[in-house]
Amino acid sequence: MMDVRAPVEFIKGAFPNSQNIPLLDDLQRQMIGTQYKEQGQDQAIKLGNELATPLIREQRLAAWKAFTETHPDGVLYCFRGGLRSKVTQQWLKESGINYPFIEGGYKAMRTFLLEQLKVSLNTMPLVLVSGRTASGKTHFLHKLSHYIDLEGRANHRGSSFGAMITPQPSQIDFENSISIDLLKQRHTHKQAVFMEDEGRLIGQLALPHEMLKAMGEQYPLVVLQTPMEERVVIAVQDYITDLYPHYQSTHGEQAHEIFSEKILFNLSRIQKRLGGELHKTLHGQLSEALSALAHGDEEGFAQPIGTLLEKYYDPMYDYQLSKRQGRVLMQAPKEELLEWAKNYQPKKDQ
């Protein structure tokens, strides 16, 4: 989809696979908006025509043509399917290209997705995959064909140390992606759809209220049981081995310093809950491990990560699970749970 809204609008929220090729830049949009409020629509249109110099028109058309050639079956949209869509379509038509726009624009699609999100949450047989931190829940989900990857959509691994090197999407983009994923699963699979059991926030992004409420009160869950030794290996792999090379490719010689600061800063964020002595011990152990990482040695992370799992994450998880034992369908190690999930058929009233 070709989004012809201004960049400032696109950043706040768009749709998966859409590309922003605006009719108006941010300044032009602001100028025309002010003119509309002060002088009315006719004067705003007049200003828009004045701003559309031959050079600007040529630049816009070149970008739009390139998009239509690459995506001949695509569509364009603005905020409400109004003037910007019609002007874009008209300019393209005058260049010999017929390209449809979405009636109602972004606003109509956003409203549709919010409505469908509620429908999906209330009608689909959703099952939560629970388990202690670093049990491998995301890896487990990816072995299924019928799942929703909330952390993938949030671009965050979910814990205090889960931030990725690339930024998270906007809240609106996150919600739109979830709704679209649920829609696809709703029309593709008749069996249960699995998704990871999450708290209110994944990084800086909040789960939709209806989803969080259903997770806490309604959906059944399964518990992935993973031994501590394996969980430590998974955590080191996810948070160190897989992540550090991205810092190296992005930050070059400064990668180690930036990565180390990030790890220790994340530890400081939970200092109050850890307590002074435990925080001090973990800070020292992680500092030593990070120093060794500069020489390619990751072994030092096992001890502090194991302590974090045992002393910090596990007690919190065990308390939360104790309040929902009545909804647990199955508790098992990975292979056994995977076989069960592939064959599970929900009850009709679920």
Short mmCIF file of C-alpha atoms in Angstrom, two decimals, residues 88-207:
data_model
loop_
_atom_site.label_atom_id
_atom_site.label_comp_id
_atom_site.label_asym_id
_atom_site.label_seq_id
_atom_site.Cartn_x
_atom_site.Cartn_y
_atom_site.Cartn_z
CA THR A 88 -2.61 11.70 -6.08
CA GLN A 89 -4.91 9.52 -8.15
CA GLN A 90 -5.60 12.39 -10.58
CA TRP A 91 -1.92 13.19 -11.12
CA LEU A 92 -1.23 9.52 -11.79
CA LYS A 93 -4.18 9.30 -14.16
CA GLU A 94 -2.90 12.29 -16.12
CA SER A 95 0.36 10.35 -16.50
CA GLY A 96 -1.47 7.33 -17.87
CA ILE A 97 -1.67 5.29 -14.65
CA ASN A 98 -4.98 4.21 -13.11
CA TYR A 99 -4.41 3.39 -9.44
CA PRO A 100 -7.18 2.85 -6.86
CA PHE A 101 -7.42 4.49 -3.46
CA ILE A 102 -9.09 3.18 -0.30
CA GLU A 103 -12.45 4.74 0.49
CA GLY A 104 -12.30 6.14 4.01
CA GLY A 105 -8.50 5.95 4.01
CA TYR A 106 -6.34 5.17 7.02
CA LYS A 107 -9.09 6.05 9.50
CA ALA A 108 -11.51 3.47 8.07
CA MET A 109 -8.86 0.73 7.99
CA ARG A 110 -7.75 1.49 11.54
CA THR A 111 -11.35 1.35 12.76
CA PHE A 112 -11.86 -1.95 10.94
CA LEU A 113 -8.76 -3.51 12.50
CA LEU A 114 -9.74 -2.42 16.02
CA GLU A 115 -13.19 -3.92 15.54
CA GLN A 116 -11.76 -7.15 14.13
CA LEU A 117 -9.27 -7.38 16.99
CA LYS A 118 -12.19 -7.57 19.44
CA VAL A 119 -13.96 -10.15 17.27
CA SER A 120 -10.83 -12.31 17.06
CA LEU A 121 -10.16 -12.14 20.79
CA ASN A 122 -13.74 -13.15 21.59
CA THR A 123 -14.23 -15.89 19.00
CA MET A 124 -10.88 -17.57 18.34
CA PRO A 125 -9.70 -20.60 20.39
CA LEU A 126 -6.56 -18.96 21.77
CA VAL A 127 -4.17 -20.77 24.12
CA LEU A 128 -1.37 -19.09 26.06
CA VAL A 129 2.11 -20.58 26.18
CA SER A 130 3.45 -19.92 29.65
CA GLY A 131 6.68 -20.86 31.34
CA ARG A 132 9.49 -19.35 33.35
CA THR A 133 11.73 -16.72 31.76
CA ALA A 134 14.13 -18.18 29.15
CA SER A 135 12.18 -21.43 28.88
CA GLY A 136 12.28 -21.06 25.10
CA LYS A 137 8.64 -20.07 24.60
CA THR A 138 9.27 -18.07 21.42
CA HIS A 139 11.35 -20.91 19.95
CA PHE A 140 8.53 -23.28 20.87
CA LEU A 141 5.91 -21.14 19.11
CA HIS A 142 7.95 -21.02 15.92
CA LYS A 143 7.77 -24.81 15.66
CA LEU A 144 3.98 -24.52 15.29
CA SER A 145 2.05 -23.37 12.22
CA HIS A 146 -0.72 -21.71 14.21
CA TYR A 147 0.70 -19.04 16.52
CA ILE A 148 0.88 -15.29 17.14
CA ASP A 149 4.36 -13.91 17.90
CA LEU A 150 3.68 -10.90 20.14
CA GLU A 151 7.34 -10.33 21.00
CA GLY A 152 8.26 -10.51 17.34
CA ARG A 153 5.68 -7.85 16.53
CA ALA A 154 6.90 -5.75 19.46
CA ASN A 155 10.55 -6.20 18.42
CA HIS A 156 11.42 -6.97 22.04
CA ARG A 157 12.19 -10.14 23.98
CA GLY A 158 9.90 -9.19 26.83
CA SER A 159 12.17 -9.08 29.90
CA SER A 160 14.07 -6.18 31.46
CA PHE A 161 16.98 -7.16 29.19
CA GLY A 162 14.87 -7.76 26.09
CA ALA A 163 15.42 -4.56 24.07
CA MET A 164 16.69 -5.09 20.52
CA ILE A 165 19.16 -2.82 18.75
CA THR A 166 16.46 -1.59 16.35
CA PRO A 167 13.60 0.49 17.77
CA GLN A 168 10.18 -0.84 18.63
CA PRO A 169 7.29 0.02 16.32
CA SER A 170 4.73 2.63 17.31
CA GLN A 171 1.87 1.53 19.57
CA ILE A 172 -0.57 1.82 16.67
CA ASP A 173 1.64 -0.22 14.31
CA PHE A 174 1.92 -2.89 17.01
CA GLU A 175 -1.85 -3.09 17.45
CA ASN A 176 -2.48 -3.15 13.70
CA SER A 177 -0.01 -6.00 13.22
CA ILE A 178 -1.59 -8.07 15.99
CA SER A 179 -5.06 -7.58 14.54
CA ILE A 180 -3.89 -8.56 11.04
CA ASP A 181 -2.07 -11.65 12.36
CA LEU A 182 -5.19 -12.75 14.23
CA LEU A 183 -7.34 -12.17 11.15
CA LYS A 184 -5.03 -14.34 9.04
CA GLN A 185 -5.06 -17.12 11.61
CA ARG A 186 -8.83 -16.84 11.98
CA HIS A 187 -9.37 -17.49 8.29
CA THR A 188 -6.59 -20.06 7.89
CA HIS A 189 -6.76 -22.34 10.92
CA LYS A 190 -9.76 -23.91 12.63
CA GLN A 191 -7.60 -25.36 15.41
CA ALA A 192 -6.30 -23.57 18.49
CA VAL A 193 -3.92 -20.65 17.97
CA PHE A 194 -1.07 -20.30 20.46
CA MET A 195 0.57 -17.11 21.71
CA GLU A 196 3.01 -16.33 24.48
CA ASP A 197 1.69 -15.39 27.89
CA GLU A 198 2.72 -11.74 28.38
CA GLY A 199 2.42 -8.99 30.96
CA ARG A 200 0.92 -5.57 30.31
CA LEU A 201 4.04 -4.23 28.61
CA ILE A 202 6.45 -5.67 26.07
CA GLY A 203 9.23 -3.14 26.31
CA GLN A 204 7.50 0.23 25.87
CA LEU A 205 4.46 -1.20 24.09
CA ALA A 206 1.20 -2.03 25.86
CA LEU A 207 -0.92 -5.01 24.95
#
